[in-house]
Amino acid sequence: MQLVMRRPEINHFIAISPPVNTIHKYDFSFLSPCPIPGFILQGDNDSIVSADDVKDLANRLSKQQSHIKVDYKIINGADHFFRYKTEEFSKAINAYLITIQSNYHHHNNNVNEEISKSPKKLFLY
């Protein structure tokens, strides 16, 4: 996730079961303030990362800047690796990608010209 702070060409992130407050105590304070919008996906049956801790991270990131939105979704019954929940996992990721694509198209009058000038990058963690 530190890449989003160092790489200005990245304009969105997707974090899947980010290791918040795990045994390794990963610190996400470097994302203060979070410079880009993103999506955090978590299973509520995750035995490695607490869903409550991930929700707290999503809330903290969302509240840092009013123009930066960090979406958060829990997949019921999913473990840390989303075993047996791959369909729900895929649908959630695809829905977010469609949302950012439609938002990008909505904000640019001449999308093809704009895309060719400024390629967009997504960071997946």
PDB file of C-alpha atoms in Angstrom:
ATOM      1  CA  MET A   1       0.000   0.000   0.000  1.00  0.00           C
ATOM      2  CA  GLN A   2       2.968   2.330   0.385  1.00  0.00           C
ATOM      3  CA  LEU A   3       3.111   2.491  -3.408  1.00  0.00           C
ATOM      4  CA  VAL A   4      -0.026   4.626  -3.492  1.00  0.00           C
ATOM      5  CA  MET A   5       1.896   7.302  -1.593  1.00  0.00           C
ATOM      6  CA  ARG A   6       4.915   7.206  -3.919  1.00  0.00           C
ATOM      7  CA  ARG A   7       3.356   6.705  -7.337  1.00  0.00           C
ATOM      8  CA  PRO A   8       1.206   9.602  -8.563  1.00  0.00           C
ATOM      9  CA  GLU A   9       0.058   7.658 -11.639  1.00  0.00           C
ATOM     10  CA  ILE A  10      -1.911   5.257  -9.408  1.00  0.00           C
ATOM     11  CA  ASN A  11      -5.370   6.737  -9.041  1.00  0.00           C
ATOM     12  CA  HIS A  12      -7.300   3.946  -7.246  1.00  0.00           C
ATOM     13  CA  PHE A  13      -6.530   0.998  -5.009  1.00  0.00           C
ATOM     14  CA  ILE A  14      -8.185  -2.281  -4.094  1.00  0.00           C
ATOM     15  CA  ALA A  15      -7.119  -3.877  -0.803  1.00  0.00           C
ATOM     16  CA  ILE A  16      -8.184  -7.457  -0.154  1.00  0.00           C
ATOM     17  CA  SER A  17      -8.161  -8.524   3.498  1.00  0.00           C
ATOM     18  CA  PRO A  18      -5.431  -5.999   4.375  1.00  0.00           C
ATOM     19  CA  PRO A  19      -3.286  -7.195   7.295  1.00  0.00           C
ATOM     20  CA  VAL A  20      -4.481  -4.697   9.880  1.00  0.00           C
ATOM     21  CA  ASN A  21      -3.545  -5.534  13.487  1.00  0.00           C
ATOM     22  CA  THR A  22      -2.372  -9.035  12.646  1.00  0.00           C
ATOM     23  CA  ILE A  23       0.440 -10.810  14.408  1.00  0.00           C
ATOM     24  CA  HIS A  24       2.885  -8.716  12.343  1.00  0.00           C
ATOM     25  CA  LYS A  25       1.181  -5.446  13.366  1.00  0.00           C
ATOM     26  CA  TYR A  26       1.298  -3.785   9.959  1.00  0.00           C
ATOM     27  CA  ASP A  27       1.003  -0.050  10.304  1.00  0.00           C
ATOM     28  CA  PHE A  28      -1.161   1.813   7.806  1.00  0.00           C
ATOM     29  CA  SER A  29      -0.536   5.275   9.280  1.00  0.00           C
ATOM     30  CA  PHE A  30       1.586   6.087   6.221  1.00  0.00           C
ATOM     31  CA  LEU A  31      -1.737   6.478   4.383  1.00  0.00           C
ATOM     32  CA  SER A  32      -2.477   9.646   6.290  1.00  0.00           C
ATOM     33  CA  PRO A  33      -4.017  11.304   4.471  1.00  0.00           C
ATOM     34  CA  CYS A  34      -5.013   8.713   1.912  1.00  0.00           C
ATOM     35  CA  PRO A  35      -4.272  10.348  -1.464  1.00  0.00           C
ATOM     36  CA  ILE A  36      -6.587   8.279  -3.692  1.00  0.00           C
ATOM     37  CA  PRO A  37      -9.976   6.566  -3.556  1.00  0.00           C
ATOM     38  CA  GLY A  38     -10.160   2.847  -3.122  1.00  0.00           C
ATOM     39  CA  PHE A  39     -12.026  -0.283  -2.205  1.00  0.00           C
ATOM     40  CA  ILE A  40     -11.417  -2.604   0.734  1.00  0.00           C
ATOM     41  CA  LEU A  41     -12.851  -6.117   0.611  1.00  0.00           C
ATOM     42  CA  GLN A  42     -13.038  -8.330   3.683  1.00  0.00           C
ATOM     43  CA  GLY A  43     -14.622 -11.599   4.765  1.00  0.00           C
ATOM     44  CA  ASP A  44     -16.549 -11.713   8.036  1.00  0.00           C
ATOM     45  CA  ASN A  45     -15.186 -15.188   8.803  1.00  0.00           C
ATOM     46  CA  ASP A  46     -11.519 -14.162   8.532  1.00  0.00           C
ATOM     47  CA  SER A  47      -9.467 -15.824  11.275  1.00  0.00           C
ATOM     48  CA  ILE A  48      -6.294 -13.915  10.317  1.00  0.00           C
ATOM     49  CA  VAL A  49      -7.532 -10.325  10.142  1.00  0.00           C
ATOM     50  CA  SER A  50     -10.396  -8.985  12.238  1.00  0.00           C
ATOM     51  CA  ALA A  51     -13.262  -7.619  10.150  1.00  0.00           C
ATOM     52  CA  ASP A  52     -13.760  -4.912  12.794  1.00  0.00           C
ATOM     53  CA  ASP A  53     -10.138  -3.768  12.473  1.00  0.00           C
ATOM     54  CA  VAL A  54     -10.423  -3.597   8.688  1.00  0.00           C
ATOM     55  CA  LYS A  55     -13.688  -1.667   8.977  1.00  0.00           C
ATOM     56  CA  ASP A  56     -11.953   0.795  11.322  1.00  0.00           C
ATOM     57  CA  LEU A  57      -9.183   1.264   8.737  1.00  0.00           C
ATOM     58  CA  ALA A  58     -11.745   1.885   5.981  1.00  0.00           C
ATOM     59  CA  ASN A  59     -13.564   4.419   8.152  1.00  0.00           C
ATOM     60  CA  ARG A  60     -10.331   6.222   9.062  1.00  0.00           C
ATOM     61  CA  LEU A  61      -9.257   6.458   5.427  1.00  0.00           C
ATOM     62  CA  SER A  62     -12.701   7.674   4.334  1.00  0.00           C
ATOM     63  CA  LYS A  63     -12.815  10.460   6.909  1.00  0.00           C
ATOM     64  CA  GLN A  64      -9.379  11.935   6.192  1.00  0.00           C
ATOM     65  CA  GLN A  65     -10.380  13.924   3.121  1.00  0.00           C
ATOM     66  CA  SER A  66     -13.912  14.744   2.046  1.00  0.00           C
ATOM     67  CA  HIS A  67     -13.173  14.269  -1.672  1.00  0.00           C
ATOM     68  CA  ILE A  68     -11.527  10.839  -1.228  1.00  0.00           C
ATOM     69  CA  LYS A  69     -13.936   7.914  -0.948  1.00  0.00           C
ATOM     70  CA  VAL A  70     -12.860   4.512   0.318  1.00  0.00           C
ATOM     71  CA  ASP A  71     -15.556   1.896  -0.187  1.00  0.00           C
ATOM     72  CA  TYR A  72     -15.726  -1.074   2.146  1.00  0.00           C
ATOM     73  CA  LYS A  73     -17.516  -4.365   1.630  1.00  0.00           C
ATOM     74  CA  ILE A  74     -17.812  -7.485   3.744  1.00  0.00           C
ATOM     75  CA  ILE A  75     -18.566 -10.820   2.132  1.00  0.00           C
ATOM     76  CA  ASN A  76     -20.589 -12.892   4.573  1.00  0.00           C
ATOM     77  CA  GLY A  77     -19.106 -16.285   5.354  1.00  0.00           C
ATOM     78  CA  ALA A  78     -15.812 -15.557   3.586  1.00  0.00           C
ATOM     79  CA  ASP A  79     -12.512 -16.425   5.200  1.00  0.00           C
ATOM     80  CA  HIS A  80      -9.194 -14.621   4.661  1.00  0.00           C
ATOM     81  CA  PHE A  81      -8.715 -16.276   1.270  1.00  0.00           C
ATOM     82  CA  PHE A  82     -12.390 -16.096   0.176  1.00  0.00           C
ATOM     83  CA  ARG A  83     -12.537 -19.884  -0.193  1.00  0.00           C
ATOM     84  CA  TYR A  84     -15.946 -21.004  -1.450  1.00  0.00           C
ATOM     85  CA  LYS A  85     -16.870 -17.353  -2.002  1.00  0.00           C
ATOM     86  CA  THR A  86     -15.067 -16.711  -5.280  1.00  0.00           C
ATOM     87  CA  GLU A  87     -18.244 -15.745  -7.108  1.00  0.00           C
ATOM     88  CA  GLU A  88     -19.129 -13.091  -4.526  1.00  0.00           C
ATOM     89  CA  PHE A  89     -15.486 -11.973  -4.497  1.00  0.00           C
ATOM     90  CA  SER A  90     -15.426 -11.572  -8.294  1.00  0.00           C
ATOM     91  CA  LYS A  91     -18.752  -9.741  -8.331  1.00  0.00           C
ATOM     92  CA  ALA A  92     -17.572  -7.264  -5.684  1.00  0.00           C
ATOM     93  CA  ILE A  93     -14.316  -6.494  -7.519  1.00  0.00           C
ATOM     94  CA  ASN A  94     -16.085  -6.208 -10.886  1.00  0.00           C
ATOM     95  CA  ALA A  95     -18.738  -3.904  -9.432  1.00  0.00           C
ATOM     96  CA  TYR A  96     -16.047  -1.580  -8.068  1.00  0.00           C
ATOM     97  CA  LEU A  97     -14.157  -1.578 -11.382  1.00  0.00           C
ATOM     98  CA  ILE A  98     -17.366  -0.753 -13.254  1.00  0.00           C
ATOM     99  CA  THR A  99     -18.069   2.061 -10.789  1.00  0.00           C
ATOM    100  CA  ILE A 100     -14.678   3.707 -11.213  1.00  0.00           C
ATOM    101  CA  GLN A 101     -14.836   3.248 -14.975  1.00  0.00           C
ATOM    102  CA  SER A 102     -18.275   4.859 -15.204  1.00  0.00           C
ATOM    103  CA  ASN A 103     -17.182   7.690 -12.889  1.00  0.00           C
ATOM    104  CA  TYR A 104     -14.166   8.300 -15.102  1.00  0.00           C
ATOM    105  CA  HIS A 105     -16.303   8.348 -18.247  1.00  0.00           C
ATOM    106  CA  HIS A 106     -18.798  10.671 -16.567  1.00  0.00           C
ATOM    107  CA  HIS A 107     -16.123  13.213 -15.610  1.00  0.00           C
ATOM    108  CA  ASN A 108     -14.454  13.383 -19.031  1.00  0.00           C
ATOM    109  CA  ASN A 109     -16.184  14.751 -22.111  1.00  0.00           C
ATOM    110  CA  ASN A 110     -13.843  13.168 -24.611  1.00  0.00           C
ATOM    111  CA  VAL A 111     -12.918   9.930 -22.888  1.00  0.00           C
ATOM    112  CA  ASN A 112     -10.884   8.348 -25.694  1.00  0.00           C
ATOM    113  CA  GLU A 113      -8.696  11.406 -26.066  1.00  0.00           C
ATOM    114  CA  GLU A 114      -8.264  11.715 -22.300  1.00  0.00           C
ATOM    115  CA  ILE A 115      -7.387   8.039 -21.850  1.00  0.00           C
ATOM    116  CA  SER A 116      -4.748   8.190 -24.566  1.00  0.00           C
ATOM    117  CA  LYS A 117      -3.136  11.226 -22.907  1.00  0.00           C
ATOM    118  CA  SER A 118      -3.206   9.954 -19.334  1.00  0.00           C
ATOM    119  CA  PRO A 119      -3.208   6.213 -18.706  1.00  0.00           C
ATOM    120  CA  LYS A 120      -4.820   5.302 -15.410  1.00  0.00           C
ATOM    121  CA  LYS A 121      -3.411   2.733 -13.035  1.00  0.00           C
ATOM    122  CA  LEU A 122      -5.007   0.662 -10.310  1.00  0.00           C
ATOM    123  CA  PHE A 123      -3.072  -0.768  -7.370  1.00  0.00           C
ATOM    124  CA  LEU A 124      -4.215  -4.161  -6.088  1.00  0.00           C
ATOM    125  CA  TYR A 125      -3.001  -5.139  -2.623  1.00  0.00           C
TER     126      TYR A 125
END
